[in-house]
Amino acid sequence: MSLEEFYRHFRWWMDPDDGRALRRFNAIVSFFEGRDVEASRVLDLCAGTGIAGVAAAKALSASGLTLVEARAEDMEKAMKWLELAGIRPELRTVAGDVLDLPSLVGEHDLALLWGHTMPHFDPFEAVRLFSGVASVLSDDGAFFIEETDRIKRFLYGSAYKDFLVERRTQDYTLVSLHEGYDVRRGVERRGYYRLPGFERVAGMKLRLWDLASQLALGRIFFREAELVTPSEHGLSEVSEVLVFKRPNKRIAREVYSEFQNSL
């Protein structure tokens, strides 16, 4: 019951043959066209099919694009995104864990974590993620995270449910159940089941992050941090975006080394 099995059932809009994904791709291009950032080497983390990395590479006329993703089969669709974008940067795909980033890739100018991926990282892993990213960015590099505030949504918006319908398709319904909380790691344990038949698909450990915590964490490893809200960037297909610039690489490398064997 792996992450790969989970995402076979819980499909995000990232397939180049999906019209919704194409609209999302164009919105990401527009977002980066409106940013004051230069990058010839783009690094897309938890990249999936490469939708965000290709969009950023197109907007910034990048010459190189690296995708890092645990599910190698998803990255096979990156070439289709490049064809649709009409660009030909040097493409490198890396099947691996983004928590091991400094051992997987060299220096880049821009790193992306797009698509509401932070719940997969508990607080200790998040420190490794941020410090690892800061370690592989150039001195003027930037790190962009597309996210949403789950504390606001679940606590104040009352959106949290013990039993939740996650996806409905013509063939099945995917539901999730609350199955516990790990107080030491700060994560909820949640089980995912396919109906009809109540077949268990995956067990996930998820961190319900708020945006302020991520901003504070990122500010440790970067000299600049800001939040760009949907009302500010004006794109309905893009959520809140956290922007971190000018990595403090000395601190990042020291902390990354200390947290490699965090509890």
XYZ file of C-alpha atoms in Angstrom:
263
model
C 0.000 0.000 0.000
C 2.469 2.559 -1.304
C 2.327 6.200 -2.276
C 2.302 5.023 -5.892
C -0.881 2.995 -5.283
C -2.524 5.939 -3.537
C -1.904 8.284 -6.480
C -3.216 5.754 -8.976
C -6.584 6.330 -7.316
C -6.199 9.957 -6.193
C -5.293 11.683 -9.452
C -4.344 15.354 -9.311
C -4.810 17.451 -12.429
C -1.422 16.944 -14.051
C -1.982 14.693 -17.095
C -1.200 16.569 -20.349
C -4.255 14.963 -21.985
C -6.599 16.452 -19.343
C -8.156 19.806 -20.230
C -8.242 20.843 -16.565
C -4.514 20.159 -16.310
C -3.872 22.258 -19.416
C -5.740 25.200 -17.857
C -3.685 24.707 -14.706
C -0.480 24.620 -16.772
C -1.321 27.900 -18.494
C -2.098 29.511 -15.129
C 1.302 28.462 -13.758
C 2.985 29.946 -16.827
C 1.116 33.214 -16.240
C 2.080 33.223 -12.573
C 5.803 32.957 -13.283
C 5.630 35.458 -16.131
C 4.446 37.936 -13.502
C 7.302 37.229 -11.072
C 10.513 39.220 -10.730
C 12.783 36.194 -10.964
C 15.449 34.936 -13.349
C 16.390 31.278 -13.594
C 18.215 29.264 -16.224
C 18.112 26.023 -14.155
C 14.713 24.970 -12.787
C 14.252 22.211 -10.208
C 10.756 20.697 -9.821
C 10.282 18.712 -6.574
C 7.617 16.024 -6.123
C 7.219 16.835 -9.789
C 4.622 14.303 -10.884
C 4.382 14.697 -14.663
C 6.469 17.881 -14.592
C 3.526 20.210 -15.181
C 4.809 22.983 -12.889
C 8.469 22.639 -13.803
C 7.760 22.829 -17.529
C 5.430 25.807 -17.001
C 8.098 27.681 -15.030
C 10.778 26.764 -17.576
C 8.591 28.143 -20.369
C 7.799 31.393 -18.526
C 11.439 31.988 -17.559
C 13.051 30.680 -20.784
C 15.116 28.251 -18.715
C 17.817 26.214 -20.422
C 17.716 23.326 -17.944
C 14.943 21.473 -16.084
C 15.342 18.778 -13.439
C 12.405 16.743 -12.133
C 12.618 14.840 -8.839
C 9.781 12.417 -8.171
C 9.382 9.123 -6.285
C 7.000 7.766 -8.942
C 9.153 7.326 -12.041
C 6.201 6.448 -14.283
C 4.663 9.914 -13.844
C 7.789 11.643 -15.167
C 7.459 9.786 -18.471
C 4.791 12.352 -19.398
C 7.153 15.302 -19.043
C 8.119 15.173 -22.720
C 4.472 15.670 -23.691
C 4.346 18.818 -21.530
C 7.507 20.078 -23.228
C 5.942 19.455 -26.635
C 2.779 21.322 -25.632
C 4.880 24.180 -24.240
C 6.982 24.378 -27.395
C 10.288 24.454 -25.486
C 13.353 22.218 -25.393
C 15.371 22.737 -22.194
C 17.870 20.097 -21.191
C 15.681 17.662 -19.222
C 16.872 15.464 -16.374
C 14.549 13.150 -14.433
C 15.522 11.785 -11.023
C 13.525 8.996 -9.366
C 14.202 9.615 -5.695
C 13.240 11.095 -2.345
C 13.351 14.898 -2.156
C 14.571 14.583 1.451
C 17.853 13.331 -0.036
C 18.083 16.285 -2.418
C 21.737 17.341 -1.868
C 22.874 13.857 -2.914
C 20.586 13.792 -5.974
C 21.086 17.098 -7.812
C 23.565 19.895 -8.328
C 23.036 23.648 -8.145
C 19.858 25.238 -9.535
C 18.454 28.769 -9.683
C 14.802 28.043 -8.939
C 13.121 25.235 -6.992
C 9.385 24.456 -7.015
C 7.148 22.415 -4.755
C 3.807 22.767 -6.513
C 0.431 21.178 -5.919
C -0.286 21.188 -2.153
C 2.359 18.584 -1.315
C 3.467 19.713 2.158
C 1.138 17.337 4.103
C 3.462 14.487 3.114
C 6.199 16.020 5.307
C 6.098 16.037 9.090
C 7.891 18.911 10.918
C 11.218 17.053 11.116
C 11.077 16.127 7.434
C 10.103 19.690 6.559
C 13.326 20.942 8.142
C 15.280 18.496 5.961
C 13.296 19.570 2.905
C 13.818 23.329 3.377
C 17.475 23.015 4.354
C 18.148 20.611 1.490
C 16.556 22.945 -1.047
C 18.484 25.954 0.267
C 21.694 23.902 0.002
C 21.301 23.256 -3.739
C 20.184 26.723 -4.832
C 22.460 29.402 -6.230
C 23.240 32.422 -4.036
C 20.391 34.414 -5.600
C 18.133 31.365 -5.952
C 14.452 31.153 -5.049
C 12.088 28.482 -3.716
C 8.362 28.600 -4.591
C 5.733 26.503 -2.783
C 2.080 26.355 -3.829
C 0.061 25.574 -0.713
C -3.093 26.267 1.281
C -3.743 26.922 4.963
C -5.182 23.723 6.385
C -5.466 25.039 9.932
C -7.762 27.781 8.684
C -9.714 25.324 6.523
C -10.118 22.510 9.055
C -10.170 24.289 12.403
C -11.988 27.502 11.552
C -13.800 26.328 8.438
C -14.932 23.052 10.068
C -13.889 21.100 6.966
C -12.267 18.250 8.894
C -14.175 14.939 8.760
C -13.452 11.530 10.350
C -14.976 9.987 7.208
C -14.445 11.860 3.946
C -15.260 11.166 0.287
C -12.011 12.059 -1.494
C -12.730 11.167 -5.139
C -15.643 9.912 -7.219
C -15.145 8.353 -10.645
C -17.315 6.250 -12.957
C -15.606 3.105 -11.650
C -15.103 3.714 -7.927
C -15.299 6.078 -4.970
C -12.233 6.787 -2.824
C -12.922 7.529 0.852
C -10.647 8.187 3.830
C -10.991 7.563 7.566
C -9.210 9.064 10.553
C -7.119 6.259 12.113
C -5.098 8.053 14.769
C -2.608 10.795 15.533
C 1.145 10.548 16.174
C 1.933 13.136 18.843
C 5.719 12.792 18.401
C 5.684 13.443 14.667
C 2.685 15.772 14.574
C 0.869 13.794 11.876
C -2.581 12.325 11.407
C -2.844 8.679 10.363
C -5.488 8.287 7.686
C -6.682 5.184 5.818
C -7.874 5.296 2.212
C -10.426 2.794 0.902
C -11.980 2.040 -2.457
C -15.743 1.536 -2.748
C -17.583 -0.657 -3.505
C -15.879 -3.454 -1.601
C -14.135 -1.327 1.007
C -10.697 -2.320 -0.339
C -7.837 -0.627 1.519
C -5.725 1.367 -0.928
C -3.195 3.063 1.341
C -2.411 4.276 4.800
C -1.064 7.826 4.907
C 0.578 10.003 7.542
C -0.338 13.630 6.910
C 0.675 16.920 8.485
C -2.016 19.610 8.445
C 0.254 22.596 7.798
C -0.667 26.252 8.114
C 1.040 28.857 5.949
C 2.571 30.910 8.768
C 4.529 27.910 10.064
C 5.995 27.319 6.622
C 6.896 30.994 6.239
C 8.684 30.961 9.606
C 10.493 27.718 8.818
C 11.597 28.953 5.419
C 12.844 32.219 6.867
C 15.442 30.247 8.845
C 17.082 29.072 5.631
C 16.334 32.020 3.330
C 16.966 35.737 3.819
C 13.654 36.720 2.208
C 10.186 35.204 2.622
C 6.774 36.329 1.415
C 3.269 35.039 0.760
C 1.471 35.732 -2.526
C -2.288 35.229 -2.179
C -4.792 34.459 -4.972
C -6.205 37.971 -4.660
C -2.708 39.306 -5.343
C -1.732 37.088 -8.291
C -5.284 36.938 -9.693
C -5.198 33.357 -11.029
C -8.046 31.005 -10.123
C -5.987 27.892 -10.971
C -3.195 28.828 -8.529
C -3.483 28.760 -4.722
C -1.399 30.700 -2.201
C 2.297 30.684 -3.079
C 5.136 30.922 -0.579
C 8.244 32.569 -2.011
C 11.691 32.238 -0.447
C 14.782 33.951 -1.868
C 18.523 34.224 -1.230
C 19.334 30.979 0.617
C 21.549 31.016 3.700
C 23.556 28.033 2.545
C 25.876 27.825 5.540
C 22.988 27.405 7.963
C 21.121 25.138 5.543
C 24.004 22.705 5.131
C 24.694 22.551 8.852
C 21.055 21.930 9.766
C 20.543 19.427 6.946
C 23.466 17.398 8.248
C 22.082 17.478 11.798
C 18.586 16.419 10.702
C 19.551 13.541 8.422
C 18.913 11.159 11.292
C 16.137 13.091 13.039
C 13.745 11.026 15.169
